[in-house]
XYZ file of C-alpha atoms in Angstrom:
780
model
C -13.947 -0.389 6.507
C -15.239 -2.330 9.925
C -17.396 -2.163 12.253
C -17.082 -2.575 15.781
C -19.253 -5.178 17.656
C -20.386 -5.202 21.507
C -18.122 -6.446 23.495
C -20.371 -9.512 24.697
C -20.608 -10.694 21.090
C -18.666 -13.873 22.063
C -17.907 -15.362 18.528
C -17.183 -19.185 19.993
C -20.720 -18.738 20.655
C -22.136 -17.165 17.491
C -23.219 -20.152 16.100
C -24.516 -22.348 19.038
C -27.807 -23.784 17.907
C -27.362 -23.226 14.444
C -26.316 -24.782 11.017
C -24.389 -24.175 8.031
C -24.167 -25.961 4.321
C -21.095 -25.752 2.001
C -21.182 -26.800 -1.460
C -19.116 -25.791 -4.641
C -20.585 -25.351 -8.099
C -20.015 -24.888 -10.989
C -16.173 -25.349 -12.893
C -13.752 -26.181 -9.918
C -11.014 -23.721 -9.356
C -7.875 -24.151 -6.897
C -8.217 -22.597 -3.404
C -11.389 -23.694 -3.587
C -10.814 -26.444 -0.930
C -9.178 -23.567 1.071
C -12.348 -21.894 0.916
C -14.374 -25.543 2.251
C -11.928 -26.404 4.730
C -11.919 -22.265 6.450
C -15.750 -22.315 6.367
C -16.173 -25.513 7.920
C -13.005 -24.953 10.605
C -14.428 -21.151 11.632
C -18.036 -22.438 11.509
C -17.516 -25.662 14.087
C -15.208 -22.755 16.169
C -18.383 -20.563 16.262
C -20.138 -24.099 17.712
C -22.460 -24.463 14.411
C -23.203 -27.585 13.117
C -21.468 -27.426 9.791
C -22.450 -29.810 6.525
C -20.635 -30.960 3.355
C -22.961 -30.545 0.117
C -21.440 -33.287 -2.168
C -21.742 -32.626 -5.719
C -22.705 -29.006 -5.615
C -26.743 -28.425 -6.545
C -27.129 -31.419 -7.788
C -26.314 -33.034 -4.368
C -28.802 -30.288 -2.580
C -31.547 -31.905 -4.446
C -30.204 -35.320 -4.181
C -29.996 -35.046 -0.705
C -29.374 -38.308 1.126
C -25.605 -39.136 1.925
C -24.661 -35.971 0.043
C -25.342 -33.755 2.516
C -23.164 -34.972 5.179
C -21.707 -33.564 8.722
C -17.934 -31.946 8.397
C -15.771 -32.395 11.116
C -12.421 -30.612 12.050
C -10.717 -33.773 10.623
C -12.716 -33.909 7.246
C -10.947 -30.890 6.038
C -7.272 -31.940 7.063
C -4.966 -31.998 4.135
C -7.307 -30.000 1.533
C -4.946 -26.911 1.610
C -2.663 -27.983 -1.588
C -5.292 -30.040 -3.502
C -6.573 -28.281 -6.269
C -10.049 -28.536 -7.824
C -12.659 -29.151 -5.155
C -13.012 -32.354 -2.978
C -16.794 -31.681 -2.429
C -17.153 -32.772 -6.078
C -19.364 -29.916 -8.329
C -21.797 -30.684 -10.984
C -23.809 -28.803 -14.073
C -27.461 -29.415 -12.399
C -30.648 -28.443 -14.576
C -32.894 -29.981 -11.716
C -31.694 -27.220 -9.426
C -33.107 -24.588 -12.318
C -36.827 -26.059 -11.785
C -38.890 -24.849 -8.966
C -39.413 -28.933 -8.687
C -35.471 -29.257 -7.869
C -35.716 -26.191 -5.474
C -38.363 -27.776 -3.824
C -36.315 -30.991 -2.836
C -33.532 -29.100 -1.748
C -35.216 -26.688 0.179
C -36.522 -30.307 1.573
C -33.459 -31.462 2.441
C -32.182 -28.456 4.602
C -35.367 -28.275 6.450
C -34.928 -31.825 7.871
C -31.245 -31.235 8.884
C -32.139 -28.308 10.396
C -29.645 -26.078 7.881
C -30.572 -21.998 7.138
C -27.105 -20.914 6.097
C -25.814 -21.838 2.947
C -22.251 -21.312 1.590
C -21.800 -21.413 -2.339
C -18.228 -21.191 -3.876
C -19.160 -20.958 -7.371
C -19.432 -18.659 -10.322
C -22.062 -16.083 -10.945
C -24.146 -19.028 -12.443
C -24.003 -20.465 -9.250
C -24.514 -17.254 -6.940
C -27.792 -16.331 -8.791
C -29.170 -19.472 -8.469
C -28.213 -19.508 -4.680
C -30.197 -16.081 -5.253
C -33.269 -17.520 -6.297
C -33.230 -20.247 -4.104
C -33.523 -17.476 -1.571
C -36.137 -15.546 -3.194
C -38.195 -18.300 -3.321
C -37.568 -19.870 0.464
C -40.671 -18.782 1.683
C -42.440 -20.501 -0.459
C -40.790 -23.348 -0.882
C -42.067 -23.937 2.283
C -45.571 -23.069 2.243
C -45.694 -25.747 -0.450
C -43.906 -28.229 1.272
C -46.247 -27.630 4.029
C -49.340 -27.836 1.807
C -47.742 -31.269 0.570
C -47.022 -32.407 4.199
C -43.390 -33.201 3.499
C -42.402 -30.880 6.683
C -44.705 -29.966 9.601
C -45.765 -26.425 10.535
C -42.882 -26.530 13.007
C -40.269 -27.476 10.941
C -41.036 -24.319 8.661
C -41.061 -22.297 11.746
C -37.982 -23.260 12.936
C -36.622 -22.591 9.153
C -38.598 -19.616 8.218
C -35.477 -17.925 6.725
C -32.612 -18.848 4.374
C -29.345 -17.197 4.851
C -26.875 -17.363 1.614
C -23.338 -15.795 1.378
C -21.109 -16.533 -2.019
C -17.834 -16.708 -2.590
C -16.458 -16.046 -6.116
C -14.300 -19.383 -7.427
C -13.325 -19.307 -10.904
C -10.538 -19.293 -12.769
C -11.754 -16.384 -15.235
C -12.183 -13.880 -12.775
C -15.387 -12.631 -14.660
C -17.584 -11.778 -11.786
C -17.622 -7.626 -11.482
C -17.489 -6.128 -7.791
C -13.999 -8.260 -6.673
C -10.378 -7.557 -7.786
C -9.755 -11.453 -7.825
C -11.935 -14.867 -7.811
C -10.138 -17.550 -5.771
C -8.355 -19.753 -8.666
C -7.328 -16.417 -10.913
C -4.072 -16.723 -9.450
C -3.341 -19.907 -9.281
C -4.474 -20.269 -13.316
C -1.951 -17.149 -14.071
C 0.396 -19.863 -11.979
C 0.059 -22.564 -14.771
C 0.208 -19.766 -17.917
C 3.215 -18.399 -17.076
C 5.140 -21.961 -16.323
C 3.859 -22.657 -20.099
C 5.019 -19.090 -21.250
C 8.081 -19.556 -19.209
C 8.585 -22.891 -21.056
C 7.796 -22.085 -24.527
C 10.070 -18.519 -24.747
C 12.844 -20.787 -24.493
C 12.369 -22.564 -26.910
C 11.165 -19.989 -29.360
C 14.395 -18.198 -28.839
C 16.360 -20.902 -29.809
C 14.595 -21.503 -33.229
C 13.278 -17.309 -33.781
C 9.843 -18.049 -33.361
C 6.667 -16.927 -33.357
C 4.083 -18.113 -30.433
C 0.586 -18.024 -30.139
C -0.827 -19.410 -26.907
C -4.504 -19.442 -26.047
C -5.395 -18.901 -22.717
C -9.414 -19.360 -21.180
C -11.661 -16.608 -20.849
C -14.679 -17.008 -23.206
C -16.680 -13.985 -21.508
C -13.445 -11.718 -19.932
C -10.040 -11.274 -21.062
C -8.514 -11.082 -17.502
C -5.754 -13.964 -17.795
C -5.069 -13.342 -21.234
C -4.287 -9.702 -20.255
C -2.516 -9.914 -17.200
C 0.063 -12.866 -19.031
C 0.736 -10.187 -21.593
C 1.026 -7.822 -19.629
C 3.624 -10.633 -16.653
C 5.139 -11.790 -19.983
C 5.995 -9.215 -22.168
C 3.862 -9.972 -25.106
C 3.449 -8.252 -28.592
C -0.116 -8.661 -29.248
C -2.557 -9.508 -27.098
C -6.435 -10.130 -28.402
C -9.353 -9.859 -25.443
C -13.277 -9.768 -25.960
C -13.589 -6.404 -23.699
C -11.500 -4.638 -26.326
C -11.002 -6.324 -30.090
C -8.368 -4.497 -32.284
C -9.074 -1.606 -34.656
C -10.456 -2.681 -37.627
C -6.725 -3.154 -39.958
C -5.489 -5.173 -36.941
C -3.845 -7.298 -39.288
C -1.776 -4.944 -40.788
C -0.570 -3.544 -37.391
C 0.101 -6.496 -35.876
C 2.312 -8.163 -38.563
C 4.314 -4.288 -39.140
C 4.432 -5.079 -35.094
C 6.168 -8.295 -35.264
C 8.475 -6.986 -37.885
C 9.860 -4.219 -36.378
C 10.470 -6.616 -32.785
C 12.649 -8.582 -35.105
C 14.502 -5.666 -36.954
C 15.186 -4.684 -33.354
C 16.749 -7.934 -32.699
C 14.111 -9.829 -31.006
C 14.607 -13.903 -31.483
C 10.742 -14.346 -30.929
C 7.259 -13.404 -30.576
C 4.544 -14.059 -28.326
C 1.131 -13.603 -28.499
C -2.047 -14.596 -26.146
C -5.404 -14.854 -27.097
C -8.353 -15.328 -24.857
C -10.477 -17.893 -25.805
C -13.457 -15.655 -26.457
C -11.277 -12.882 -28.739
C -13.344 -11.099 -30.723
C -13.073 -8.587 -33.678
C -15.041 -5.871 -33.975
C -18.232 -6.738 -35.563
C -18.303 -9.502 -33.242
C -16.360 -11.991 -35.279
C -14.943 -14.608 -33.113
C -10.480 -14.129 -33.738
C -9.047 -17.759 -33.605
C -5.010 -18.423 -33.194
C -5.240 -21.037 -36.013
C -6.238 -17.577 -38.303
C -3.720 -15.457 -36.840
C -1.169 -18.419 -37.536
C -2.013 -18.112 -40.689
C -2.052 -14.507 -41.279
C 1.493 -14.556 -39.606
C 3.000 -17.257 -41.729
C 1.406 -16.367 -45.182
C 2.389 -12.741 -44.427
C 5.940 -12.616 -42.756
C 7.018 -16.400 -43.571
C 7.627 -16.456 -39.579
C 8.071 -19.949 -38.400
C 4.968 -20.045 -36.215
C 3.646 -22.429 -33.707
C 0.276 -22.474 -31.554
C -0.451 -23.918 -28.033
C -3.686 -24.022 -26.786
C -3.720 -24.315 -22.983
C -7.045 -25.511 -22.044
C -7.955 -27.409 -18.627
C -3.897 -27.458 -17.552
C -4.957 -23.958 -16.009
C -7.461 -25.012 -14.039
C -5.256 -27.953 -12.796
C -2.370 -28.388 -10.619
C -1.927 -26.984 -6.864
C -3.327 -23.591 -5.625
C -0.770 -21.132 -5.390
C -0.445 -19.182 -1.683
C -2.217 -15.825 -2.758
C -5.536 -18.392 -3.361
C -4.755 -20.487 -0.442
C -4.946 -17.307 1.590
C -7.925 -15.516 0.044
C -9.751 -18.952 -0.032
C -8.768 -19.368 3.668
C -9.720 -15.253 4.390
C -12.824 -15.874 2.899
C -13.994 -18.537 4.524
C -13.440 -16.596 7.545
C -15.942 -13.854 6.677
C -18.167 -15.846 4.845
C -19.191 -17.926 7.900
C -19.302 -14.676 10.120
C -21.130 -12.645 7.441
C -23.758 -15.752 7.687
C -23.904 -15.897 11.087
C -24.453 -12.017 11.207
C -27.624 -11.755 8.706
C -31.346 -11.242 9.398
C -33.746 -11.427 7.035
C -33.474 -7.951 5.841
C -29.902 -8.243 4.818
C -29.357 -9.324 1.140
C -27.759 -12.455 -0.109
C -24.145 -11.138 -0.325
C -20.895 -12.183 -1.615
C -17.423 -11.694 -0.276
C -15.008 -10.005 -2.162
C -11.577 -8.633 -2.062
C -10.977 -4.731 -2.536
C -7.207 -3.993 -3.023
C -6.402 -5.939 0.087
C -9.834 -6.085 1.969
C -12.021 -7.855 2.627
C -15.584 -6.658 1.769
C -19.481 -7.837 1.714
C -21.521 -6.812 -1.362
C -25.122 -7.564 -2.359
C -24.781 -10.263 -4.452
C -27.192 -9.164 -7.054
C -25.540 -5.857 -7.152
C -22.510 -7.551 -8.207
C -24.306 -10.081 -11.102
C -25.905 -7.206 -12.725
C -22.706 -5.684 -12.963
C -21.388 -8.620 -14.573
C -24.298 -8.086 -17.193
C -23.572 -4.609 -17.864
C -20.419 -5.942 -19.181
C -21.863 -8.287 -21.452
C -24.253 -6.078 -22.444
C -21.775 -3.261 -23.207
C -19.786 -6.178 -25.416
C -22.830 -6.999 -27.555
C -23.866 -3.529 -28.366
C -20.192 -2.676 -28.737
C -19.344 -0.069 -26.103
C -15.846 -1.593 -25.450
C -14.827 1.322 -23.429
C -17.580 1.022 -21.147
C -16.696 -2.757 -20.530
C -13.135 -2.401 -19.921
C -14.591 0.222 -17.244
C -16.958 -2.061 -16.277
C -15.310 -4.848 -14.831
C -13.425 -2.125 -12.462
C -10.634 -0.300 -11.861
C -8.189 -2.940 -11.203
C -9.069 -5.001 -14.903
C -8.693 -1.168 -16.479
C -5.469 0.141 -14.911
C -4.095 -3.676 -16.219
C -4.811 -1.764 -20.045
C -4.072 0.885 -19.580
C -0.360 -0.654 -18.229
C 0.149 -3.205 -20.869
C -1.087 -0.411 -23.724
C 2.173 1.703 -22.527
C 4.109 -0.780 -22.129
C 3.375 -2.782 -25.471
C 2.093 -0.947 -27.685
C 3.100 2.438 -27.825
C 5.964 3.180 -30.217
C 8.856 5.827 -28.393
C 8.453 9.522 -28.926
C 10.347 11.235 -31.715
C 10.474 14.767 -29.522
C 13.376 14.315 -26.192
C 12.638 15.610 -23.091
C 16.337 16.121 -22.423
C 15.162 14.620 -19.386
C 18.104 11.899 -17.972
C 16.610 9.004 -15.582
C 18.617 7.238 -13.282
C 17.538 3.448 -12.053
C 19.341 1.283 -9.537
C 18.537 -1.665 -7.199
C 19.527 -1.761 -3.910
C 20.145 -4.306 -1.034
C 19.253 -7.916 -1.350
C 18.142 -9.565 -4.772
C 14.357 -10.212 -5.425
C 12.357 -11.813 -7.781
C 10.673 -9.200 -9.667
C 12.970 -6.223 -9.461
C 14.198 -6.868 -13.477
C 10.154 -6.584 -13.993
C 10.270 -3.426 -12.411
C 13.216 -2.262 -14.260
C 11.862 -3.193 -17.511
C 8.469 -0.821 -17.328
C 10.743 1.767 -15.303
C 12.558 2.015 -18.849
C 9.801 1.698 -21.496
C 7.576 4.106 -19.596
C 10.578 6.729 -19.071
C 11.757 6.234 -22.927
C 7.951 6.612 -23.774
C 7.678 9.929 -22.081
C 11.206 10.687 -24.295
C 13.429 10.492 -21.647
C 17.198 9.523 -21.890
C 17.641 6.275 -19.438
C 20.256 4.958 -17.418
C 21.413 2.382 -15.920
C 22.995 2.352 -12.348
C 25.152 -1.166 -11.913
C 25.983 -2.553 -7.989
C 23.330 0.046 -6.341
C 24.777 2.794 -4.297
C 28.580 1.767 -4.980
C 27.812 2.085 -8.750
C 26.513 5.140 -8.334
C 29.379 6.777 -6.400
C 31.875 4.948 -8.612
C 30.137 6.070 -12.044
C 29.362 2.327 -13.020
C 26.412 4.029 -15.217
C 24.856 3.683 -18.941
C 22.377 4.003 -20.879
C 19.928 1.361 -21.348
C 17.769 1.094 -23.799
C 13.838 -0.161 -25.318
C 15.234 -3.225 -26.563
C 18.004 -3.586 -23.865
C 15.154 -4.946 -21.308
C 13.286 -7.268 -23.612
C 12.439 -10.446 -21.807
C 13.499 -8.913 -18.587
C 9.836 -10.030 -16.575
C 10.148 -13.893 -16.428
C 13.971 -13.092 -15.196
C 14.583 -14.020 -10.860
C 17.260 -12.174 -9.004
C 18.845 -8.464 -10.373
C 20.398 -7.815 -13.869
C 21.482 -4.682 -12.594
C 23.425 -5.761 -10.004
C 22.865 -5.095 -6.083
C 24.629 -3.955 -2.930
C 23.893 -3.189 0.443
C 26.182 -0.093 0.830
C 24.417 2.975 1.739
C 25.151 5.939 0.421
C 26.166 8.123 3.951
C 30.126 7.436 3.601
C 29.441 7.969 -0.217
C 27.978 11.311 -0.697
C 30.287 12.867 -1.956
C 31.055 10.676 -5.003
C 27.422 9.936 -5.682
C 26.607 14.323 -5.697
C 29.831 14.127 -8.106
C 28.518 11.825 -10.676
C 24.669 13.178 -10.348
C 26.432 15.799 -11.871
C 29.038 14.168 -14.323
C 26.251 12.232 -16.003
C 23.378 14.881 -15.412
C 20.921 12.694 -13.640
C 17.341 15.108 -13.169
C 15.905 12.164 -11.309
C 16.613 8.720 -9.357
C 14.764 5.429 -8.987
C 15.469 3.397 -6.399
C 14.037 -0.595 -6.452
C 14.848 -2.398 -3.592
C 14.301 -3.387 0.256
C 14.627 -1.419 3.585
C 18.010 -0.127 2.458
C 16.637 1.887 -0.484
C 13.931 3.268 1.801
C 16.767 4.072 4.562
C 19.122 5.518 1.336
C 16.326 7.674 0.242
C 16.654 8.981 3.363
C 20.216 9.463 3.680
C 19.938 11.501 0.375
C 17.173 13.545 1.566
C 19.009 14.278 4.528
C 22.233 15.627 2.418
C 19.644 18.032 -0.267
C 21.705 20.624 2.587
C 25.178 20.047 1.403
C 24.369 18.682 -1.909
C 22.457 20.718 -4.329
C 22.919 17.812 -6.457
C 20.503 15.445 -4.078
C 17.561 18.106 -5.061
C 15.835 15.933 -7.486
C 13.078 13.887 -7.089
C 13.083 10.917 -6.341
C 11.171 7.803 -6.065
C 11.465 3.872 -4.245
C 10.009 1.575 -5.204
C 9.788 -1.351 -2.613
C 11.321 -4.822 -3.182
C 12.235 -7.088 -1.249
C 11.044 -10.722 -0.123
C 10.854 -9.900 3.262
C 7.982 -7.646 3.080
C 9.271 -4.735 5.571
C 9.392 -1.803 4.272
C 6.845 1.182 5.746
C 4.755 2.941 3.470
C 3.633 -0.462 1.641
C 1.587 -3.601 2.207
C 3.234 -5.206 -0.211
C 6.600 -5.545 -1.681
C 7.410 -6.569 -5.085
C 9.198 -10.370 -5.001
C 7.542 -11.496 -1.228
C 4.698 -13.076 -3.074
C 7.422 -15.457 -4.952
C 9.409 -16.161 -1.563
C 6.245 -17.275 -0.458
C 4.921 -19.393 -2.927
C 8.350 -21.095 -3.009
C 7.980 -21.847 0.686
C 4.606 -22.897 0.661
C 6.018 -25.231 -1.796
C 8.472 -26.443 0.423
C 5.688 -26.967 3.088
C 3.803 -28.956 1.264
C 6.347 -31.726 0.429
C 7.888 -31.118 3.609
C 4.438 -32.645 5.100
C 3.960 -34.942 2.373
C 7.397 -36.662 3.042
C 5.826 -37.630 6.228
C 2.297 -39.468 4.886
C 4.327 -42.978 5.442
C 6.014 -42.827 8.999
C 3.359 -40.215 10.779
C 3.928 -39.052 13.682
C 6.369 -36.434 12.892
C 6.450 -32.521 13.138
C 8.751 -30.421 11.436
C 10.592 -27.394 12.544
C 10.973 -24.728 9.572
C 13.030 -21.382 9.534
C 11.819 -18.716 7.121
C 13.785 -15.821 6.289
C 12.223 -12.087 6.960
C 14.904 -10.475 8.858
C 12.602 -9.379 12.094
C 9.487 -9.015 10.127
C 7.092 -12.027 10.454
C 5.301 -11.560 7.068
C 6.353 -15.008 5.364
C 6.257 -17.046 8.758
C 3.003 -16.110 9.567
C 1.194 -15.883 5.714
C 3.188 -19.227 4.416
C 1.755 -20.950 8.193
C -1.910 -19.932 6.910
C -0.745 -21.363 3.409
C 0.253 -24.206 3.794
C -1.564 -25.315 7.459
C 0.996 -24.851 10.188
C 0.324 -25.634 13.941
C 2.297 -22.578 15.135
C 3.947 -19.471 13.504
C 6.497 -17.737 16.103
C 7.543 -14.198 14.822
C 9.345 -11.320 16.671
C 6.462 -9.065 16.338
C 4.401 -11.088 18.773
C 6.296 -12.007 21.333
C 6.122 -15.521 22.993
C 7.771 -16.906 26.003
C 8.582 -20.779 27.023
C 4.824 -21.322 28.103
C 3.799 -20.509 24.642
C 5.968 -22.860 23.680
C 4.392 -25.742 26.203
C 0.879 -25.348 25.068
C 1.792 -25.468 21.716
C 3.563 -28.878 22.260
C 0.579 -29.976 24.475
C -1.493 -29.142 21.176
C 0.483 -31.452 18.865
C 0.631 -34.120 21.489
C -3.266 -33.847 20.973
C -3.038 -33.463 17.432
C -1.061 -37.397 17.309
C -4.050 -38.154 18.958
C -6.316 -38.265 16.155
C -6.024 -39.254 12.391
C -4.273 -36.390 11.479
C -0.620 -37.228 12.911
C 1.722 -34.826 11.356
C 2.537 -31.019 12.300
C 3.971 -28.285 11.158
C 5.862 -25.289 12.994
C 7.283 -21.809 11.258
C 9.967 -19.606 12.830
C 11.087 -16.740 11.399
C 14.733 -16.425 11.493
C 15.166 -13.554 13.931
C 11.777 -14.076 16.065
C 13.471 -14.158 19.437
C 17.105 -14.390 19.823
C 17.460 -17.314 22.296
C 14.425 -19.599 21.455
C 16.626 -20.429 17.888
C 15.537 -23.146 15.614
C 17.921 -25.516 17.252
C 16.377 -24.885 20.995
C 13.004 -25.069 19.315
C 13.907 -28.386 17.525
C 15.101 -29.684 20.661
C 12.857 -28.769 23.265
C 10.092 -30.417 20.552
C 12.047 -33.454 20.311
C 12.526 -33.882 24.117
C 9.001 -33.057 25.052
C 7.754 -35.604 22.237
C 9.637 -38.263 22.765
C 7.313 -41.582 22.233
C 4.888 -38.992 21.161
C 6.092 -37.678 17.455
C 9.668 -37.432 16.488
C 11.070 -34.011 14.748
C 12.573 -33.145 11.670
C 13.992 -29.049 11.118
C 14.775 -27.688 7.691
C 16.018 -24.151 7.184
C 15.145 -23.179 3.786
C 17.860 -19.898 3.225
C 18.584 -18.670 0.000
C 16.163 -20.368 -1.948
C 13.559 -18.083 -0.360
C 15.045 -15.037 -2.838
C 15.599 -17.311 -5.818
C 13.307 -18.209 -8.653
C 11.313 -16.973 -11.404
C 8.792 -14.027 -10.412
C 5.257 -14.806 -10.152
C 2.092 -13.990 -12.006
C 1.790 -11.494 -8.836
C 5.239 -9.910 -8.585
C 5.783 -9.578 -12.289
C 2.469 -7.801 -12.637
C 2.532 -5.892 -9.697
C 6.115 -4.606 -10.491
C 5.172 -3.587 -13.965
C 2.224 -1.667 -12.568
C 4.691 -0.108 -9.840
C 7.309 0.740 -12.122
C 4.903 2.272 -14.759
C 3.422 4.404 -11.859
C 6.479 5.638 -10.882
C 7.687 7.231 -14.127
C 4.609 9.010 -14.320
C 4.631 10.411 -11.243
C 8.338 11.066 -12.044
C 7.804 13.734 -15.104
C 4.967 15.330 -13.844
C 7.158 16.281 -11.068
C 10.025 17.031 -12.951
C 7.525 19.606 -14.282
C 6.432 20.891 -11.202
C 10.574 21.875 -10.091
C 11.937 22.847 -13.321
C 12.956 26.625 -12.528
C 14.843 29.095 -14.554
C 16.212 26.344 -16.609
C 17.222 23.484 -14.633
C 15.589 21.199 -12.148
C 15.717 22.128 -8.260
C 13.317 19.932 -5.795
C 14.337 19.703 -2.095
C 10.360 19.943 -0.954
C 9.428 16.510 1.261
C 6.911 15.861 -0.955
C 9.805 15.705 -4.178
C 11.069 12.298 -2.892
C 8.392 9.255 -1.953
C 8.194 5.776 -1.527
C 4.974 4.002 -3.775
C 3.404 1.762 -1.822
C -0.063 -0.364 -1.749
C -2.098 1.472 1.283
C -5.419 -0.850 1.276
C -7.499 -0.091 -1.920
C -4.788 2.235 -3.293
C -1.219 2.760 -4.835
C 0.120 5.910 -3.317
C 3.018 7.764 -3.487
C 4.300 9.245 0.417
C 6.858 11.803 1.294
C 9.946 9.574 2.650
C 10.458 11.520 5.730
C 6.781 11.312 6.680
C 7.437 7.431 6.752
C 9.770 7.511 9.726
C 7.273 7.955 12.571
C 6.341 4.521 11.284
C 10.107 3.292 11.130
C 11.352 0.663 14.002
C 14.492 1.391 12.560
C 16.561 -0.794 15.107
C 14.282 -4.272 14.049
C 14.136 -2.604 10.636
C 10.269 -3.267 10.175
C 7.178 -1.104 10.036
C 5.457 -0.072 13.617
C 2.009 -1.149 11.809
C 1.455 -4.399 9.920
C -2.294 -5.285 8.219
C -1.012 -8.674 8.242
C -1.232 -9.741 12.185
C -4.765 -9.049 12.230
C -4.900 -12.663 10.005
C -2.642 -14.553 12.577
C -5.804 -15.336 14.546
C -7.411 -16.937 11.567
C -4.613 -19.390 11.438
C -4.387 -20.013 15.251
C -8.376 -20.920 15.138
C -7.608 -22.789 11.754
C -5.069 -25.032 13.805
C -7.543 -25.197 16.566
C -5.752 -23.524 19.039
C -8.459 -21.896 21.575
C -8.525 -18.072 20.961
C -10.622 -15.390 20.606
C -11.273 -14.212 17.040
C -11.532 -10.453 16.616
C -14.877 -9.907 14.725
C -14.557 -5.743 14.689
C -12.737 -7.009 11.638
C -15.301 -8.293 9.738
C -16.240 -6.080 6.537
C -19.847 -4.249 6.352
C -22.010 -4.585 3.869
C -20.631 -1.728 0.694
C -22.319 -1.401 -2.576
C -20.401 -1.858 -5.901
C -20.970 0.981 -7.451
C -18.725 3.093 -4.403
C -16.532 0.191 -4.519
C -13.669 0.293 -6.957
C -9.448 -0.936 -6.445
C -6.666 0.658 -8.237
C -4.419 -2.191 -8.079
C -5.789 -5.900 -8.093
C -3.429 -8.299 -9.324
């Protein structure tokens, strides 16, 4: 939801004569530094004065050297650091009126009337209290002679905007809080390490993760690693869970599993409100089953380390939105929090979000656990529903007599296996017989098809690449063989997981329906490619993993020049003609430029970039990073750009180049890709099952309507099924990219944060919404 401002609005003049202060409060979270950096740089870009408040609210109360002017250079090299560089502290003083009086005085003396608070619900509630008290505090300060009438008049109103920084993701109104994705990265690294040792010794591992009042981390971890059992505070297990748990673990072992994984949120409780601890579970499993059992309590490891690419981009986007919200606020605007809904930035009234967050706690205390799950939002609810379906339901006794084939197409990417696992297990739950097709359309044509079972996909969520094998072959030339095998193996529905080839292959099969009746079956394409270039979906499985690989590599590359100074790195990324990876990695790694096919550039643009870097080398920041999408320009190759920069930078900086290549396709999938793939796979099978019922005619399946061959994609706030034929209009087939790409609107942010003199399109800024209306089906 966006609103067009008057054309006269110049974003570089919005903040002139105004001052913004930014503070981080409460528990630290990875990505807070990205939010601080964006707030500072966009604030300066608008002409405002920007101040750091060190040590959270304590610094606001103590004043003095704790409130310092921020400069462009003072937020350099912050992006890749965890925690918060401006510090955070628990502050009892601010909870008192006396403390808030001191804080108000400090702000008034510096002319600060805009406050950006990055923290959890307690920190944001405190900010709202401060705003509510503001006029009364000014009256008291004037009366006490601390400030003049003139100063009070100039600072008559305080604007507050919050960004939620919390690894627990426990704030209602946003799908993801800053820090949650990074915490999941830390947890999944540990889970992956633990499963290898557990597999070796046939052990049961109990992993306790943070989340005193919110089970989000435990829930997504369980979904991402295929845990056997999970305990969260929002949904305690039914009475008698001890018997059920032991039966389930024993059953898994009987099926051939060599390990069991149990995830426990630190705030896990039973139905009567008593804590369920990891030690209690360990004793139960050891005593009842005699399994070799170990517990691991992760603790503050989850808060530490480098922020993920997602958290850096989220923090940067939120920072931009927060500054715009502050500068557009009026005395009548309620204090707002900048949130993420699906893939959109939204503004919500702060106290509405706080109230719903309190309602969750109340629902849990009163034993209304179903309400607690719903109040957490549809993202949480969908995660819960998907987890239950994939982990807890035993396959039905009654078979559907339906055969569903599943295949990977195109280049491999991280997350494909998680999608296959979800499709297979959800299909078995529906009573279908699942068939694995090896090596894509080639395998379908040559009969490389075999049944796949529940246990044969165990442990697949964390595996990179494609276990089924994949090829780029399109079906057009082998349609005869494919149709024969569809008939021979009696295949009633088809799931295709892959990139642009999967989309193209799906279209070719639909076209062939006129000639081959065997193709008249329901089909669904699930986008999976590092390039993120499939029409109909804003995200593809695998792109997040590739993005994190590029970002962490860029971090290392930049760090390598810390001692040498005055060095510019040219880094080539994958993506075909799609500039998604180069753009988003540029934003996450703090690049000075990112060259992409979608945004044409000339030799003059290259010259401007070189001049920009020459100027940058005169500051204290003596390093540069330039990203180039592999197919952005046939003439301005990576070598050409490297040679140009080397020549023009002589005597000022030297250059190095890196071509990242296939490392971007490899590696274990990130939590986002595992979770996204699991939900996409589950949703695809449920849709196919419904479609099969609709297409059942006279004892057989016949599907030839456009809506029986769809692509499942994420569009803004929803996972939607779109007929493949309808997506053709939005496809540039020559360059294998969608004609409309949402992330192009984010590119100006990267340029502004790199200090380019460009205009920010403020028409994309969000309107204020309300929590009740805002519910996303996906989240992360």
